N, CA, C and O atoms as a GROMACS GRO file, in nm:
protein
  548
    1MET      N    1  12.455   9.603   9.262
    1MET     CA    2  12.441   9.462   9.290
    1MET      C    3  12.580   9.404   9.312
    1MET      O    4  12.674   9.433   9.237
    2ASN      N    5  12.593   9.322   9.415
    2ASN     CA    6  12.719   9.253   9.442
    2ASN      C    7  12.738   9.139   9.343
    2ASN      O    8  12.642   9.090   9.285
    3SER      N    9  12.861   9.098   9.326
    3SER     CA   10  12.888   8.991   9.230
    3SER      C   11  12.824   8.859   9.272
    3SER      O   12  12.799   8.774   9.186
    4GLY      N   13  12.796   8.840   9.401
    4GLY     CA   14  12.735   8.716   9.448
    4GLY      C   15  12.583   8.716   9.446
    4GLY      O   16  12.520   8.613   9.472
    5GLU      N   17  12.524   8.830   9.415
    5GLU     CA   18  12.378   8.839   9.416
    5GLU      C   19  12.321   8.808   9.278
    5GLU      O   20  12.374   8.852   9.176
    6ALA      N   21  12.215   8.734   9.278
    6ALA     CA   22  12.145   8.706   9.152
    6ALA      C   23  12.053   8.824   9.120
    6ALA      O   24  11.995   8.885   9.209
    7ALA      N   25  12.041   8.853   8.994
    7ALA     CA   26  11.952   8.962   8.952
    7ALA      C   27  11.807   8.918   8.969
    7ALA      O   28  11.769   8.807   8.929
    8THR      N   29  11.728   9.005   9.027
    8THR     CA   30  11.586   8.977   9.042
    8THR      C   31  11.511   9.078   8.957
    8THR      O   32  11.532   9.198   8.968
    9ARG      N   33  11.423   9.028   8.874
    9ARG     CA   34  11.347   9.116   8.787
    9ARG      C   35  11.200   9.105   8.820
    9ARG      O   36  11.146   8.997   8.844
   10THR      N   37  11.137   9.220   8.821
   10THR     CA   38  10.994   9.226   8.845
   10THR      C   39  10.930   9.292   8.724
   10THR      O   40  10.974   9.397   8.679
   11VAL      N   41  10.828   9.228   8.672
   11VAL     CA   42  10.756   9.282   8.557
   11VAL      C   43  10.609   9.292   8.592
   11VAL      O   44  10.547   9.194   8.633
   12VAL      N   45  10.555   9.411   8.577
   12VAL     CA   46  10.411   9.429   8.594
   12VAL      C   47  10.352   9.418   8.455
   12VAL      O   48  10.369   9.506   8.371
   13SER      N   49  10.282   9.309   8.432
   13SER     CA   50  10.231   9.285   8.297
   13SER      C   51  10.082   9.309   8.285
   13SER      O   52  10.028   9.316   8.174
   14GLY      N   53  10.013   9.322   8.398
   14GLY     CA   54   9.870   9.345   8.393
   14GLY      C   55   9.821   9.415   8.517
   14GLY      O   56   9.874   9.394   8.626
   15VAL      N   57   9.720   9.497   8.501
   15VAL     CA   58   9.660   9.569   8.612
   15VAL      C   59   9.511   9.542   8.610
   15VAL      O   60   9.447   9.547   8.505
   16GLY      N   61   9.455   9.513   8.727
   16GLY     CA   62   9.311   9.490   8.738
   16GLY      C   63   9.256   9.573   8.852
   16GLY      O   64   9.302   9.563   8.965
   17VAL      N   65   9.158   9.656   8.822
   17VAL     CA   66   9.103   9.746   8.923
   17VAL      C   67   8.957   9.714   8.947
   17VAL      O   68   8.877   9.705   8.854
   18VAL      N   69   8.924   9.696   9.074
   18VAL     CA   70   8.785   9.684   9.119
   18VAL      C   71   8.771   9.786   9.231
   18VAL      O   72   8.822   9.765   9.341
   19SER      N   73   8.704   9.895   9.203
   19SER     CA   74   8.697  10.004   9.300
   19SER      C   75   8.560  10.071   9.296
   19SER      O   76   8.482  10.048   9.204
   20PRO      N   77   8.532  10.154   9.395
   20PRO     CA   78   8.404  10.226   9.396
   20PRO      C   79   8.387  10.323   9.279
   20PRO      O   80   8.275  10.364   9.248
   21ILE      N   81   8.496  10.360   9.212
   21ILE     CA   82   8.481  10.453   9.100
   21ILE      C   83   8.500  10.386   8.965
   21ILE      O   84   8.507  10.454   8.862
   22GLY      N   85   8.508  10.256   8.963
   22GLY     CA   86   8.516  10.188   8.835
   22GLY      C   87   8.570  10.048   8.845
   22GLY      O   88   8.660  10.019   8.925
   23ILE      N   89   8.515   9.961   8.763
   23ILE     CA   90   8.564   9.824   8.753
   23ILE      C   91   8.631   9.812   8.617
   23ILE      O   92   8.569   9.834   8.513
   24GLY      N   93   8.758   9.776   8.621
   24GLY     CA   94   8.837   9.772   8.498
   24GLY      C   95   8.919   9.899   8.485
   24GLY      O   96   8.881  10.004   8.537
   25ASN      N   97   9.029   9.887   8.416
   25ASN     CA   98   9.123   9.999   8.405
   25ASN      C   99   9.064  10.120   8.336
   25ASN      O  100   9.086  10.233   8.381
   26THR      N  101   8.989  10.100   8.229
   26THR     CA  102   8.933  10.212   8.153
   26THR      C  103   8.832  10.289   8.235
   26THR      O  104   8.839  10.412   8.244
   27ALA      N  105   8.736  10.218   8.295
   27ALA     CA  106   8.633  10.285   8.376
   27ALA      C  107   8.696  10.358   8.495
   27ALA      O  108   8.657  10.470   8.527
   28PHE      N  109   8.792  10.294   8.559
   28PHE     CA  110   8.860  10.355   8.673
   28PHE      C  111   8.933  10.483   8.631
   28PHE      O  112   8.921  10.586   8.696
   29TRP      N  113   9.008  10.475   8.521
   29TRP     CA  114   9.086  10.590   8.475
   29TRP      C  115   8.994  10.705   8.435
   29TRP      O  116   9.022  10.821   8.467
   30GLN      N  117   8.886  10.674   8.364
   30GLN     CA  118   8.792  10.780   8.324
   30GLN      C  119   8.733  10.849   8.447
   30GLN      O  120   8.718  10.972   8.448
   31SER      N  121   8.700  10.773   8.549
   31SER     CA  122   8.647  10.832   8.672
   31SER      C  123   8.750  10.921   8.740
   31SER      O  124   8.718  11.029   8.789
   32LEU      N  125   8.875  10.875   8.743
   32LEU     CA  126   8.982  10.958   8.801
   32LEU      C  127   8.996  11.090   8.725
   32LEU      O  128   9.008  11.196   8.785
   33MET      N  129   8.995  11.082   8.593
   33MET     CA  130   9.016  11.200   8.511
   33MET      C  131   8.901  11.301   8.521
   33MET      O  132   8.922  11.421   8.503
   34THR      N  133   8.781  11.253   8.550
   34THR     CA  134   8.667  11.344   8.562
   34THR      C  135   8.642  11.385   8.706
   34THR      O  136   8.551  11.464   8.733
   35GLY      N  137   8.722  11.333   8.800
   35GLY     CA  138   8.707  11.370   8.940
   35GLY      C  139   8.587  11.308   9.008
   35GLY      O  140   8.537  11.361   9.107
   36ARG      N  141   8.540  11.197   8.956
   36ARG     CA  142   8.424  11.129   9.013
   36ARG      C  143   8.457  11.075   9.152
   36ARG      O  144   8.563  11.017   9.173
   37SER      N  145   8.367  11.095   9.246
   37SER     CA  146   8.383  11.042   9.381
   37SER      C  147   8.314  10.906   9.389
   37SER      O  148   8.210  10.885   9.327
   38GLY      N  149   8.371  10.816   9.466
   38GLY     CA  150   8.309  10.686   9.488
   38GLY      C  151   8.224  10.683   9.613
   38GLY      O  152   8.162  10.582   9.644
   39VAL      N  153   8.220  10.793   9.686
   39VAL     CA  154   8.143  10.800   9.811
   39VAL      C  155   7.998  10.835   9.778
   39VAL      O  156   7.971  10.927   9.701
   40ASP      N  157   7.907  10.759   9.837
   40ASP     CA  158   7.764  10.779   9.812
   40ASP      C  159   7.687  10.726   9.932
   40ASP      O  160   7.747  10.676  10.028
   41HIS      N  161   7.557  10.736   9.927
   41HIS     CA  162   7.472  10.680  10.032
   41HIS      C  163   7.490  10.528  10.035
   41HIS      O  164   7.502  10.465   9.930
   42LEU      N  165   7.492  10.472  10.154
   42LEU     CA  166   7.503  10.327  10.169
   42LEU      C  167   7.383  10.258  10.104
   42LEU      O  168   7.269  10.301  10.121
   43ARG      N  169   7.412  10.152  10.030
   43ARG     CA  170   7.304  10.074   9.968
   43ARG      C  171   7.312   9.926  10.003
   43ARG      O  172   7.215   9.853   9.981
   44ALA      N  173   7.425   9.881  10.056
   44ALA     CA  174   7.444   9.738  10.080
   44ALA      C  175   7.357   9.684  10.192
   44ALA      O  176   7.327   9.565  10.196
   45PHE      N  177   7.316   9.772  10.282
   45PHE     CA  178   7.232   9.731  10.394
   45PHE      C  179   7.162   9.855  10.448
   45PHE      O  180   7.204   9.967  10.420
   46PRO      N  181   7.054   9.836  10.525
   46PRO     CA  182   6.983   9.951  10.581
   46PRO      C  183   7.075  10.034  10.671
   46PRO      O  184   7.146   9.978  10.755
   47SER      N  185   7.073  10.164  10.652
   47SER     CA  186   7.165  10.249  10.728
   47SER      C  187   7.095  10.367  10.794
   47SER      O  188   7.162  10.457  10.846
   48SER      N  189   6.963  10.369  10.794
   48SER     CA  190   6.892  10.486  10.847
   48SER      C  191   6.919  10.508  10.996
   48SER      O  192   6.907  10.620  11.045
   49ASP      N  193   6.956  10.403  11.069
   49ASP     CA  194   6.983  10.418  11.211
   49ASP      C  195   7.131  10.442  11.242
   49ASP      O  196   7.170  10.448  11.358
   50LEU      N  197   7.213  10.458  11.139
   50LEU     CA  198   7.356  10.482  11.159
   50LEU      C  199   7.385  10.632  11.161
   50LEU      O  200   7.318  10.708  11.092
   51PRO      N  201   7.482  10.674  11.240
   51PRO     CA  202   7.517  10.816  11.243
   51PRO      C  203   7.586  10.862  11.114
   51PRO      O  204   7.583  10.981  11.081
   52ILE      N  205   7.646  10.770  11.043
   52ILE     CA  206   7.711  10.799  10.915
   52ILE      C  207   7.650  10.705  10.811
   52ILE      O  208   7.652  10.583  10.828
   53ARG      N  209   7.596  10.762  10.706
   53ARG     CA  210   7.527  10.679  10.606
   53ARG      C  211   7.592  10.690  10.468
   53ARG      O  212   7.525  10.673  10.365
   54PHE      N  213   7.720  10.719  10.467
   54PHE     CA  214   7.794  10.730  10.342
   54PHE      C  215   7.910  10.631  10.344
   54PHE      O  216   7.967  10.603  10.449
   55ALA      N  217   7.944  10.580  10.228
   55ALA     CA  218   8.057  10.488  10.217
   55ALA      C  219   8.103  10.485  10.071
   55ALA      O  220   8.035  10.536   9.982
   56ALA      N  221   8.217  10.425  10.050
   56ALA     CA  222   8.267  10.403   9.914
   56ALA      C  223   8.252  10.254   9.885
   56ALA      O  224   8.345  10.176   9.903
   57GLU      N  225   8.134  10.217   9.838
   57GLU     CA  226   8.103  10.077   9.809
   57GLU      C  227   8.136  10.044   9.664
   57GLU      O  228   8.128  10.130   9.576
   58VAL      N  229   8.171   9.920   9.640
   58VAL     CA  230   8.185   9.871   9.503
   58VAL      C  231   8.049   9.810   9.468
   58VAL      O  232   8.029   9.689   9.478
   59ALA      N  233   7.958   9.897   9.429
   59ALA     CA  234   7.818   9.858   9.416
   59ALA      C  235   7.788   9.777   9.290
   59ALA      O  236   7.700   9.691   9.293
   60ASP      N  237   7.857   9.802   9.181
   60ASP     CA  238   7.820   9.738   9.055
   60ASP      C  239   7.907   9.617   9.019
   60ASP      O  240   7.917   9.580   8.902
   61PHE      N  241   7.969   9.556   9.118
   61PHE     CA  242   8.052   9.438   9.095
   61PHE      C  243   7.965   9.313   9.089
   61PHE      O  244   7.893   9.282   9.184
   62ASP      N  245   7.971   9.241   8.978
   62ASP     CA  246   7.901   9.114   8.962
   62ASP      C  247   8.006   9.004   8.963
   62ASP      O  248   8.078   8.987   8.864
   63PRO      N  249   8.017   8.928   9.073
   63PRO     CA  250   8.125   8.830   9.083
   63PRO      C  251   8.119   8.723   8.975
   63PRO      O  252   8.223   8.670   8.936
   64VAL      N  253   8.001   8.690   8.925
   64VAL     CA  254   7.990   8.587   8.822
   64VAL      C  255   8.067   8.627   8.696
   64VAL      O  256   8.123   8.542   8.627
   65LYS      N  257   8.070   8.756   8.666
   65LYS     CA  258   8.141   8.804   8.547
   65LYS      C  259   8.292   8.800   8.563
   65LYS      O  260   8.365   8.796   8.463
   66HIS      N  261   8.340   8.802   8.686
   66HIS     CA  262   8.484   8.821   8.709
   66HIS      C  263   8.554   8.705   8.778
   66HIS      O  264   8.674   8.712   8.801
   67LEU      N  265   8.482   8.599   8.811
   67LEU     CA  266   8.546   8.484   8.874
   67LEU      C  267   8.559   8.371   8.774
   67LEU      O  268   8.471   8.352   8.690
   68PRO      N  269   8.668   8.295   8.782
   68PRO     CA  270   8.689   8.189   8.684
   68PRO      C  271   8.583   8.078   8.689
   68PRO      O  272   8.548   8.021   8.586
   69ARG      N  273   8.532   8.049   8.807
   69ARG     CA  274   8.431   7.943   8.820
   69ARG      C  275   8.324   7.987   8.919
   69ARG      O  276   8.355   8.035   9.028
   70LYS      N  277   8.198   7.970   8.881
   70LYS     CA  278   8.087   8.012   8.968
   70LYS      C  279   8.084   7.936   9.100
   70LYS      O  280   8.039   7.990   9.201
   71LYS      N  281   8.132   7.813   9.100
   71LYS     CA  282   8.127   7.734   9.224
   71LYS      C  283   8.212   7.797   9.334
   71LYS      O  284   8.190   7.770   9.452
   72PHE      N  285   8.310   7.881   9.298
   72PHE     CA  286   8.392   7.949   9.397
   72PHE      C  287   8.310   8.042   9.485
   72PHE      O  288   8.347   8.069   9.600
   73LEU      N  289   8.199   8.092   9.433
   73LEU     CA  290   8.117   8.187   9.508
   73LEU      C  291   8.070   8.131   9.641
   73LEU      O  292   8.052   8.207   9.737
   74LYS      N  293   8.052   8.001   9.649
   74LYS     CA  294   8.001   7.939   9.772
   74LYS      C  295   8.098   7.952   9.888
   74LYS      O  296   8.056   7.952  10.004
   75VAL      N  297   8.226   7.963   9.859
   75VAL     CA  298   8.326   7.963   9.966
   75VAL      C  299   8.402   8.094   9.979
   75VAL      O  300   8.492   8.106  10.062
   76MET      N  301   8.367   8.193   9.899
   76MET     CA  302   8.439   8.321   9.902
   76MET      C  303   8.357   8.430   9.968
   76MET      O  304   8.239   8.448   9.938
   77SER      N  305   8.420   8.503  10.059
   77SER     CA  306   8.356   8.622  10.114
   77SER      C  307   8.361   8.731  10.006
   77SER      O  308   8.433   8.718   9.908
   78ARG      N  309   8.286   8.836  10.026
   78ARG     CA  310   8.280   8.944   9.926
   78ARG      C  311   8.418   9.005   9.900
   78ARG      O  312   8.453   9.031   9.785
   79ASP      N  313   8.496   9.028  10.005
   79ASP     CA  314   8.627   9.090   9.984
   79ASP      C  315   8.719   9.000   9.903
   79ASP      O  316   8.799   9.049   9.823
   80ILE      N  317   8.710   8.870   9.922
   80ILE     CA  318   8.791   8.778   9.843
   80ILE      C  319   8.741   8.776   9.699
   80ILE      O  320   8.822   8.769   9.606
   81GLN      N  321   8.610   8.781   9.679
   81GLN     CA  322   8.554   8.790   9.544
   81GLN      C  323   8.609   8.913   9.471
   81GLN      O  324   8.647   8.906   9.354
   82LEU      N  325   8.614   9.026   9.541
   82LEU     CA  326   8.666   9.150   9.481
   82LEU      C  327   8.814   9.134   9.444
   82LEU      O  328   8.856   9.176   9.336
   83GLY      N  329   8.891   9.072   9.534
   83GLY     CA  330   9.034   9.052   9.507
   83GLY      C  331   9.059   8.958   9.391
   83GLY      O  332   9.143   8.984   9.306
   84VAL      N  333   8.986   8.847   9.387
   84VAL     CA  334   9.002   8.752   9.277
   84VAL      C  335   8.952   8.815   9.147
   84VAL      O  336   9.010   8.793   9.040
   85GLY      N  337   8.846   8.893   9.156
   85GLY     CA  338   8.798   8.965   9.037
   85GLY      C  339   8.904   9.058   8.982
   85GLY      O  340   8.926   9.065   8.861
   86ALA      N  341   8.972   9.131   9.071
   86ALA     CA  342   9.079   9.222   9.029
   86ALA      C  343   9.196   9.144   8.968
   86ALA      O  344   9.253   9.186   8.868
   87ALA      N  345   9.230   9.031   9.028
   87ALA     CA  346   9.338   8.948   8.974
   87ALA      C  347   9.301   8.892   8.836
   87ALA      O  348   9.385   8.884   8.747
   88THR      N  349   9.175   8.854   8.820
   88THR     CA  350   9.127   8.806   8.690
   88THR      C  351   9.138   8.916   8.585
   88THR      O  352   9.181   8.890   8.472
   89LEU      N  353   9.098   9.038   8.622
   89LEU     CA  354   9.111   9.151   8.529
   89LEU      C  355   9.257   9.178   8.494
   89LEU      O  356   9.288   9.213   8.380
   90ALA      N  357   9.347   9.163   8.592
   90ALA     CA  358   9.490   9.183   8.567
   90ALA      C  359   9.542   9.077   8.470
   90ALA      O  360   9.623   9.107   8.382
   91MET      N  361   9.498   8.954   8.485
   91MET     CA  362   9.538   8.848   8.392
   91MET      C  363   9.489   8.880   8.251
   91MET      O  364   9.563   8.862   8.154
   92GLN      N  365   9.365   8.927   8.240
   92GLN     CA  366   9.312   8.965   8.109
   92GLN      C  367   9.390   9.082   8.050
   92GLN      O  368   9.421   9.083   7.931
   93ASP      N  369   9.423   9.180   8.134
   93ASP     CA  370   9.499   9.296   8.090
   93ASP      C  371   9.637   9.254   8.038
   93ASP      O  372   9.688   9.312   7.942
   94ALA      N  373   9.696   9.154   8.101
   94ALA     CA  374   9.827   9.104   8.060
   94ALA      C  375   9.816   9.005   7.944
   94ALA      O  376   9.917   8.958   7.892
   95GLN      N  377   9.694   8.976   7.903
   95GLN     CA  378   9.666   8.878   7.798
   95GLN      C  379   9.725   8.741   7.832
   95GLN      O  380   9.783   8.674   7.747
   96LEU      N  381   9.708   8.702   7.958
   96LEU     CA  382   9.754   8.573   8.006
   96LEU      C  383   9.636   8.480   8.027
   96LEU      O  384   9.528   8.522   8.070
   97GLN      N  385   9.657   8.355   7.996
   97GLN     CA  386   9.559   8.251   8.024
   97GLN      C  387   9.612   8.165   8.139
   97GLN      O  388   9.732   8.162   8.165
   98SER      N  389   9.521   8.098   8.207
   98SER     CA  390   9.562   8.007   8.314
   98SER      C  391   9.660   7.905   8.257
   98SER      O  392   9.633   7.842   8.155
   99GLY      N  393   9.773   7.889   8.324
   99GLY     CA  394   9.874   7.794   8.279
   99GLY      C  395   9.984   7.856   8.194
   99GLY      O  396  10.084   7.789   8.166
  100ASP      N  397   9.969   7.983   8.153
  100ASP     CA  398  10.072   8.049   8.072
  100ASP      C  399  10.200   8.077   8.150
  100ASP      O  400  10.308   8.083   8.093
  101VAL      N  401  10.187   8.094   8.281
  101VAL     CA  402  10.301   8.133   8.365
  101VAL      C  403  10.313   8.033   8.479
  101VAL      O  404  10.213   7.990   8.536
  102ASP      N  405  10.435   7.998   8.513
  102ASP     CA  406  10.461   7.913   8.629
  102ASP      C  407  10.403   7.982   8.753
  102ASP      O  408  10.441   8.095   8.782
  103PRO      N  409  10.311   7.917   8.826
  103PRO     CA  410  10.249   7.980   8.943
  103PRO      C  411  10.350   8.028   9.048
  103PRO      O  412  10.320   8.119   9.124
  104ASN      N  413  10.467   7.966   9.052
  104ASN     CA  414  10.570   8.009   9.147
  104ASN      C  415  10.635   8.142   9.107
  104ASN      O  416  10.709   8.202   9.185
  105ARG      N  417  10.607   8.187   8.985
  105ARG     CA  418  10.665   8.312   8.937
  105ARG      C  419  10.558   8.418   8.915
  105ARG      O  420  10.582   8.519   8.849
  106LEU      N  421  10.441   8.396   8.969
  106LEU     CA  422  10.328   8.486   8.951
  106LEU      C  423  10.284   8.538   9.087
  106LEU      O  424  10.274   8.461   9.183
  107GLY      N  425  10.259   8.667   9.096
  107GLY     CA  426  10.215   8.724   9.223
  107GLY      C  427  10.109   8.829   9.202
  107GLY      O  428  10.091   8.881   9.091
  108VAL      N  429  10.038   8.858   9.308
  108VAL     CA  430   9.934   8.960   9.306
  108VAL      C  431   9.957   9.053   9.423
  108VAL      O  432   9.979   9.008   9.536
  109ILE      N  433   9.952   9.183   9.398
  109ILE     CA  434   9.955   9.281   9.506
  109ILE      C  435   9.812   9.329   9.522
  109ILE      O  436   9.751   9.378   9.427
  110TYR      N  437   9.760   9.313   9.643
  110TYR     CA  438   9.619   9.338   9.669
  110TYR      C  439   9.606   9.440   9.781
  110TYR      O  440   9.664   9.424   9.888
  111GLY      N  441   9.529   9.543   9.756
  111GLY     CA  442   9.505   9.643   9.860
  111GLY      C  443   9.357   9.655   9.886
  111GLY      O  444   9.276   9.659   9.794
  112ALA      N  445   9.322   9.661  10.013
  112ALA     CA  446   9.180   9.671  10.050
  112ALA      C  447   9.168   9.744  10.182
  112ALA      O  448   9.264   9.758  10.257
  113GLY      N  449   9.048   9.790  10.207
  113GLY     CA  450   9.019   9.852  10.336
  113GLY      C  451   9.001   9.744  10.439
  113GLY      O  452   9.092   9.664  10.463
  114ARG      N  453   8.889   9.740  10.501
  114ARG     CA  454   8.861   9.639  10.603
  114ARG      C  455   8.817   9.510  10.535
  114ARG      O  456   8.721   9.511  10.457
  115MET      N  457   8.884   9.400  10.564
  115MET     CA  458   8.856   9.274  10.495
  115MET      C  459   8.784   9.176  10.586
  115MET      O  460   8.787   9.187  10.708
  116SER      N  461   8.720   9.078  10.523
  116SER     CA  462   8.651   8.968  10.590
  116SER      C  463   8.551   9.018  10.694
  116SER      O  464   8.543   8.965  10.805
  117THR      N  465   8.478   9.117  10.657
  117THR     CA  466   8.380   9.175  10.746
  117THR      C  467   8.247   9.185  10.674
  117THR      O  468   8.241   9.231  10.559
  118THR      N  469   8.141   9.143  10.740
  118THR     CA  470   8.009   9.157  10.679
  118THR      C  471   7.962   9.301  10.695
  118THR      O  472   8.008   9.371  10.784
  119PRO      N  473   7.870   9.345  10.608
  119PRO     CA  474   7.819   9.482  10.623
  119PRO      C  475   7.760   9.509  10.762
  119PRO      O  476   7.775   9.619  10.815
  120GLN      N  477   7.694   9.410  10.821
  120GLN     CA  478   7.636   9.431  10.953
  120GLN      C  479   7.744   9.451  11.059
  120GLN      O  480   7.728   9.533  11.150
  121GLU      N  481   7.856   9.377  11.048
  121GLU     CA  482   7.967   9.397  11.141
  121GLU      C  483   8.024   9.538  11.128
  121GLU      O  484   8.060   9.600  11.227
  122LEU      N  485   8.031   9.587  11.005
  122LEU     CA  486   8.079   9.724  10.985
  122LEU      C  487   7.983   9.823  11.048
  122LEU      O  488   8.026   9.920  11.111
  123ALA      N  489   7.853   9.801  11.032
  123ALA     CA  490   7.753   9.891  11.091
  123ALA      C  491   7.767   9.893  11.242
  123ALA      O  492   7.759   9.999  11.304
  124ASP      N  493   7.787   9.777  11.302
  124ASP     CA  494   7.804   9.771  11.448
  124ASP      C  495   7.929   9.849  11.491
  124ASP      O  496   7.928   9.916  11.594
  125SER      N  497   8.036   9.839  11.413
  125SER     CA  498   8.158   9.914  11.444
  125SER      C  499   8.134  10.064  11.435
  125SER      O  500   8.184  10.140  11.518
  126VAL      N  501   8.060  10.107  11.334
  126VAL     CA  502   8.028  10.250  11.319
  126VAL      C  503   7.948  10.298  11.439
  126VAL      O  504   7.975  10.407  11.491
  127ARG      N  505   7.852  10.220  11.482
  127ARG     CA  506   7.771  10.259  11.599
  127ARG      C  507   7.858  10.275  11.723
  127ARG      O  508   7.847  10.374  11.795
  128ARG      N  509   7.946  10.177  11.747
  128ARG     CA  510   8.033  10.184  11.865
  128ARG      C  511   8.126  10.304  11.857
  128ARG      O  512   8.148  10.373  11.957
  129PHE      N  513   8.180  10.331  11.739
  129PHE     CA  514   8.268  10.446  11.722
  129PHE      C  515   8.192  10.576  11.749
  129PHE      O  516   8.242  10.665  11.818
  130ALA      N  517   8.071  10.586  11.695
  130ALA     CA  518   7.992  10.709  11.708
  130ALA      C  519   7.951  10.736  11.853
  130ALA      O  520   7.927  10.851  11.889
  131GLU      N  521   7.943  10.632  11.935
  131GLU     CA  522   7.909  10.651  12.075
  131GLU      C  523   8.017  10.732  12.148
  131GLU      O  524   7.988  10.801  12.245
  132HIS      N  525   8.140  10.723  12.101
  132HIS     CA  526   8.253  10.786  12.169
  132HIS      C  527   8.314  10.903  12.093
  132HIS      O  528   8.394  10.978  12.150
  133HIS      N  529   8.279  10.918  11.967
  133HIS     CA  530   8.339  11.023  11.884
  133HIS      C  531   8.231  11.091  11.802
  133HIS      O  532   8.132  11.028  11.764
  134LYS      N  533   8.249  11.217  11.776
  134LYS     CA  534   8.156  11.289  11.690
  134LYS      C  535   8.186  11.251  11.544
  134LYS      O  536   8.299  11.268  11.499
  135PRO      N  537   8.087  11.200  11.471
  135PRO     CA  538   8.111  11.162  11.331
  135PRO      C  539   8.153  11.283  11.248
  135PRO      O  540   8.114  11.396  11.275
  136PHE      N  541   8.234  11.256  11.146
  136PHE     CA  542   8.283  11.362  11.059
  136PHE      C  543   8.176  11.415  10.966
  136PHE      O  544   8.180  11.532  10.928
  137LEU      N  545   8.080  11.332  10.929
  137LEU     CA  546   7.978  11.375  10.834
  137LEU      C  547   7.848  11.404  10.904
  137LEU      O  548   7.750  11.441  10.839
   0.00000   0.00000   0.00000
């Protein structure tokens, strides 16, 4: 560090996982350790007419359990619900309550596959892809 640079510190104080192999750190870790796969038959929507009928869905996520206020459900897409649920779990893991930390000093790193897409839009994309490529499964 140069003498003119201010020290920047990053602290990871909480982790929240919402994934196809587990919701919460303990469930996720146990699934990893046992080699559990999150890939299964599609259940979110009818898939019998799709060339690929497997996906890694977060099937057992109940947004009411993981969102701070139920009224948020009206304006959140599923992917945003999953992200906010993960952030809520991270806050719980860090043993933080709303207001404990200056919001300007709090951040969330969020990773997701395809976002802001309805299951039907995904199915349409799979169909278009399969018309031009041989499916892997």
